[in-house]
Coordinates of N, CA, C and O in Angstrom, one line a residue:
M1 N 1.1 -1.1 0.0 CA 0.0 -0.2 -0.3 C 1.1 1.5 0.6 O 2.0 1.3 0.8
A2 N 0.7 2.4 -1.0 CA 1.2 3.5 -0.9 C 1.0 4.3 0.0 O 0.0 4.2 0.8
H3 N 2.3 5.1 0.5 CA 2.2 6.0 1.6 C 0.8 6.9 1.1 O 0.1 7.3 0.2
P4 N 0.1 7.2 2.9 CA -1.5 7.9 2.7 C -1.4 9.1 2.2 O -1.9 9.8 1.0
S5 N -0.3 10.0 2.1 CA 0.2 11.7 1.4 C 0.1 11.3 -0.4 O -0.2 11.9 -1.3
M6 N 0.7 9.9 -0.7 CA 0.8 9.5 -2.4 C -0.6 9.0 -2.5 O -1.3 9.6 -4.0
L7 N -1.4 8.4 -1.8 CA -2.4 8.4 -2.1 C -3.6 8.8 -2.7 O -4.5 9.5 -3.4
R8 N -3.3 10.3 -1.6 CA -3.9 11.7 -1.4 C -3.9 12.2 -2.7 O -5.1 12.8 -3.5
K9 N -2.6 12.2 -3.6 CA -2.6 13.1 -4.8 C -3.2 12.3 -5.5 O -3.7 12.8 -6.3
L10 N -2.8 11.1 -5.8 CA -3.4 10.1 -6.9 C -4.8 10.0 -7.2 O -5.6 10.2 -7.9
V11 N -5.5 10.4 -5.9 CA -6.9 10.6 -5.7 C -7.5 11.4 -6.6 O -8.3 11.7 -6.7
A12 N -6.5 12.9 -5.7 CA -7.0 13.8 -6.3 C -6.3 14.0 -7.8 O -7.3 14.6 -8.7
R13 N -5.5 13.6 -8.3 CA -5.1 13.7 -9.6 C -6.4 12.9 -10.7 O -6.8 13.3 -11.5
Y14 N -6.8 12.0 -9.9 CA -7.7 11.1 -10.7 C -9.4 11.8 -10.6 O -9.4 12.1 -12.2
E15 N -9.4 12.9 -10.2 CA -10.2 13.7 -9.7 C -10.9 14.4 -10.7 O -12.0 15.2 -11.2
E16 N -9.3 15.3 -10.4 CA -9.4 16.3 -11.8 C -9.2 15.6 -13.1 O -10.2 16.6 -13.7
L17 N -8.9 14.7 -13.7 CA -8.7 14.1 -15.1 C -10.5 14.1 -15.0 O -10.6 13.9 -16.1
S18 N -11.1 13.4 -14.2 CA -12.5 13.0 -14.5 C -13.3 14.3 -14.3 O -14.3 13.8 -14.7
A19 N -13.1 15.0 -13.9 CA -14.0 16.0 -13.4 C -14.7 16.6 -14.8 O -14.0 16.7 -15.8
P20 N -16.5 16.9 -14.7 CA -16.4 17.5 -15.9 C -16.2 19.1 -16.2 O -15.5 19.3 -15.2
G21 N -15.4 19.4 -16.8 CA -14.3 20.2 -17.6 C -13.3 19.8 -18.6 O -12.6 20.1 -18.8
A22 N -12.6 18.5 -17.5 CA -12.4 17.8 -18.9 C -11.5 17.1 -19.8 O -12.8 16.5 -19.7
D23 N -10.5 17.9 -20.5 CA -10.9 17.4 -22.1 C -11.1 16.4 -22.2 O -9.9 15.6 -22.7
A24 N -11.9 14.9 -22.1 CA -12.0 13.8 -22.1 C -12.0 13.6 -24.0 O -11.1 12.3 -23.7
A25 N -12.0 14.1 -25.1 CA -11.6 13.8 -26.4 C -10.1 14.2 -26.2 O -10.2 13.4 -27.4
D26 N -9.2 14.5 -25.6 CA -8.3 14.8 -25.9 C -7.5 13.4 -25.1 O -7.4 13.5 -23.9
P27 N -7.0 13.1 -26.3 CA -5.8 11.6 -26.3 C -5.0 12.3 -24.6 O -4.2 10.8 -24.2
R28 N -4.6 12.9 -24.7 CA -3.3 13.4 -23.9 C -4.0 12.9 -22.1 O -3.3 12.7 -21.3
I29 N -5.7 13.5 -22.1 CA -6.2 13.7 -20.7 C -6.2 11.9 -20.7 O -6.0 11.5 -19.6
K30 N -7.1 11.6 -21.6 CA -7.4 10.0 -21.3 C -6.6 9.3 -20.9 O -5.9 8.5 -20.4
R31 N -4.8 9.2 -21.3 CA -4.3 8.5 -21.3 C -3.6 8.8 -19.5 O -3.2 8.3 -19.4
Q32 N -3.5 9.9 -19.4 CA -3.0 10.5 -17.8 C -4.4 9.6 -17.3 O -3.5 9.6 -16.1
R33 N -5.4 10.2 -17.0 CA -6.2 9.4 -16.9 C -6.4 7.9 -16.6 O -6.5 7.4 -15.3
D34 N -6.0 7.3 -17.2 CA -6.1 5.7 -17.6 C -4.9 5.7 -16.7 O -4.4 4.4 -15.7
D35 N -3.2 6.6 -16.7 CA -2.2 6.2 -15.7 C -2.3 5.9 -14.6 O -1.8 5.5 -13.8
T36 N -3.3 7.3 -14.2 CA -3.0 7.0 -12.2 C -4.2 6.4 -12.6 O -4.3 5.9 -11.1
A37 N -5.3 5.9 -13.1 CA -6.2 5.1 -12.5 C -5.6 3.8 -12.1 O -5.4 2.7 -11.1
Y38 N -4.1 3.0 -13.5 CA -3.9 2.5 -13.4 C -2.7 2.0 -12.2 O -2.7 1.3 -11.3
T39 N -1.9 3.3 -11.9 CA -1.5 3.6 -10.7 C -1.8 3.7 -9.4 O -1.5 2.8 -8.4
L40 N -2.9 3.8 -9.1 CA -4.2 3.8 -7.9 C -4.3 2.4 -8.0 O -3.9 1.9 -5.8
C41 N -4.9 1.7 -8.7 CA -5.1 0.2 -8.6 C -4.0 -0.5 -8.4 O -3.3 -1.5 -6.8
V42 N -2.9 -0.2 -8.6 CA -1.3 -1.3 -8.1 C -1.0 -0.6 -6.7 O -0.9 -1.5 -6.3
S43 N -0.9 0.8 -6.7 CA -1.1 1.1 -5.0 C -1.8 0.3 -4.3 O -1.2 0.5 -2.6
T44 N -3.0 0.5 -4.5 CA -3.8 -0.3 -4.2 C -4.2 -1.9 -3.5 O -5.1 -2.8 -2.5
G45 N -3.6 -2.5 -4.7 CA -3.9 -4.6 -4.9 C -5.8 -4.5 -4.9 O -6.0 -5.1 -5.1
T46 N -5.6 -3.6 -6.0 CA -6.8 -3.9 -6.8 C -7.5 -3.5 -8.2 O -5.7 -3.6 -8.9
R47 N -8.2 -4.2 -9.0 CA -8.0 -4.4 -10.8 C -9.2 -2.9 -11.8 O -8.8 -3.7 -12.1
D48 N -10.0 -2.5 -10.3 CA -11.4 -1.5 -10.9 C -10.2 -0.7 -10.4 O -10.7 0.1 -8.7
I49 N -10.8 0.7 -10.8 CA -10.5 2.1 -10.4 C -11.7 2.4 -9.2 O -11.3 3.0 -8.5
R50 N -13.4 2.0 -9.2 CA -13.9 2.2 -8.3 C -13.2 1.5 -6.9 O -13.7 1.7 -6.5
D51 N -12.8 0.2 -7.2 CA -12.5 -0.3 -5.9 C -10.9 -0.1 -5.1 O -11.1 0.4 -4.3
A52 N -10.5 0.7 -5.9 CA -9.2 1.2 -5.7 C -9.3 2.6 -5.1 O -8.9 2.8 -4.3
L53 N -10.1 3.6 -6.0 CA -10.7 4.8 -5.1 C -11.2 4.2 -3.8 O -11.1 5.3 -2.0
R54 N -12.1 3.7 -3.2 CA -12.6 2.6 -2.6 C -11.9 2.9 -1.5 O -11.5 3.0 -0.3
V55 N -10.6 1.8 -1.7 CA -10.1 1.2 -0.9 C -8.5 2.7 -0.2 O -8.0 3.0 0.5
A56 N -8.4 3.2 -0.9 CA -7.7 4.6 -0.9 C -8.2 5.9 -0.2 O -7.5 5.7 0.9
R57 N -9.3 5.6 -0.4 CA -10.5 6.5 1.0 C -10.6 6.0 2.2 O -10.3 6.8 3.0
Q58 N -10.2 4.8 2.2 CA -10.4 4.2 3.8 C -9.1 3.8 4.2 O -8.9 4.3 5.7
A59 N -8.0 3.7 3.2 CA -6.8 3.5 4.2 C -6.2 5.4 4.4 O -6.1 5.7 5.0
L60 N -6.8 6.0 3.6 CA -6.5 8.2 4.2 C -7.5 7.6 5.5 O -6.9 8.9 6.4
A61 N -8.5 8.0 5.7 CA -9.4 7.9 6.3 C -8.9 6.9 7.6 O -9.0 7.9 8.9
A62 N -8.3 6.1 7.4 CA -7.9 5.1 8.9 C -6.3 6.1 9.5 O -6.0 5.8 10.4
A63 N -5.8 7.2 8.2 CA -4.7 7.6 8.3 C -4.4 8.8 9.2 O -3.9 9.9 9.5
G64 N -6.0 8.9 9.1 CA -6.1 10.5 9.5 C -5.7 11.7 8.6 O -5.9 12.6 9.0
E65 N -5.6 11.4 7.4 CA -5.4 12.1 6.1 C -6.5 12.9 5.3 O -7.5 12.0 5.4
P66 N -6.5 13.8 4.9 CA -7.6 14.4 4.2 C -8.2 13.8 3.4 O -7.0 13.3 2.8
V67 N -9.3 13.7 2.7 CA -9.5 12.8 1.7 C -9.3 13.8 0.4 O -8.9 13.4 -0.8
A68 N -9.6 14.6 0.8 CA -10.2 15.3 -0.2 C -9.2 16.6 -0.2 O -8.3 16.9 0.4
V69 N -8.5 16.8 -1.9 CA -7.6 17.7 -2.0 C -7.6 19.0 -3.0 O -7.9 18.2 -4.1
S70 N -6.8 20.7 -2.9 CA -7.3 20.8 -3.7 C -6.4 20.0 -5.5 O -6.1 19.6 -5.2
T71 N -7.1 21.2 -6.3 CA -6.4 20.0 -7.1 C -5.1 20.6 -7.9 O -4.3 20.2 -8.2
T72 N -4.9 22.3 -7.1 CA -3.6 22.8 -7.6 C -2.5 21.3 -6.5 O -1.5 21.9 -6.6
S73 N -3.1 21.8 -4.8 CA -1.5 20.5 -4.8 C -1.5 18.9 -5.2 O -0.3 18.3 -5.0
A74 N -2.5 18.9 -5.6 CA -2.9 17.6 -6.6 C -1.9 17.5 -7.5 O -1.0 16.3 -7.6
S75 N -1.4 17.7 -8.8 CA -0.6 18.1 -9.7 C 0.7 18.3 -9.2 O 2.3 18.0 -10.3
R76 N 1.6 19.0 -7.8 CA 2.5 19.0 -7.4 C 3.2 17.4 -6.6 O 2.5 16.5 -6.4

């Protein structure tokens, strides 16, 4: 399992790339979202992004880490 701060950044990045207004038609955005989803799955030992997000959020809550992050800090 990845460190909670890394999980927090991955969750925020995935949500940023999946948010309304993210250009889903842009192949670069789609690739970044797919790469982030893959990394989240590997980091949480899951195979589905929904499961990965659930496990990551549970791990963050258990570690006392905030689950939500501003998108500006997620890309750093």
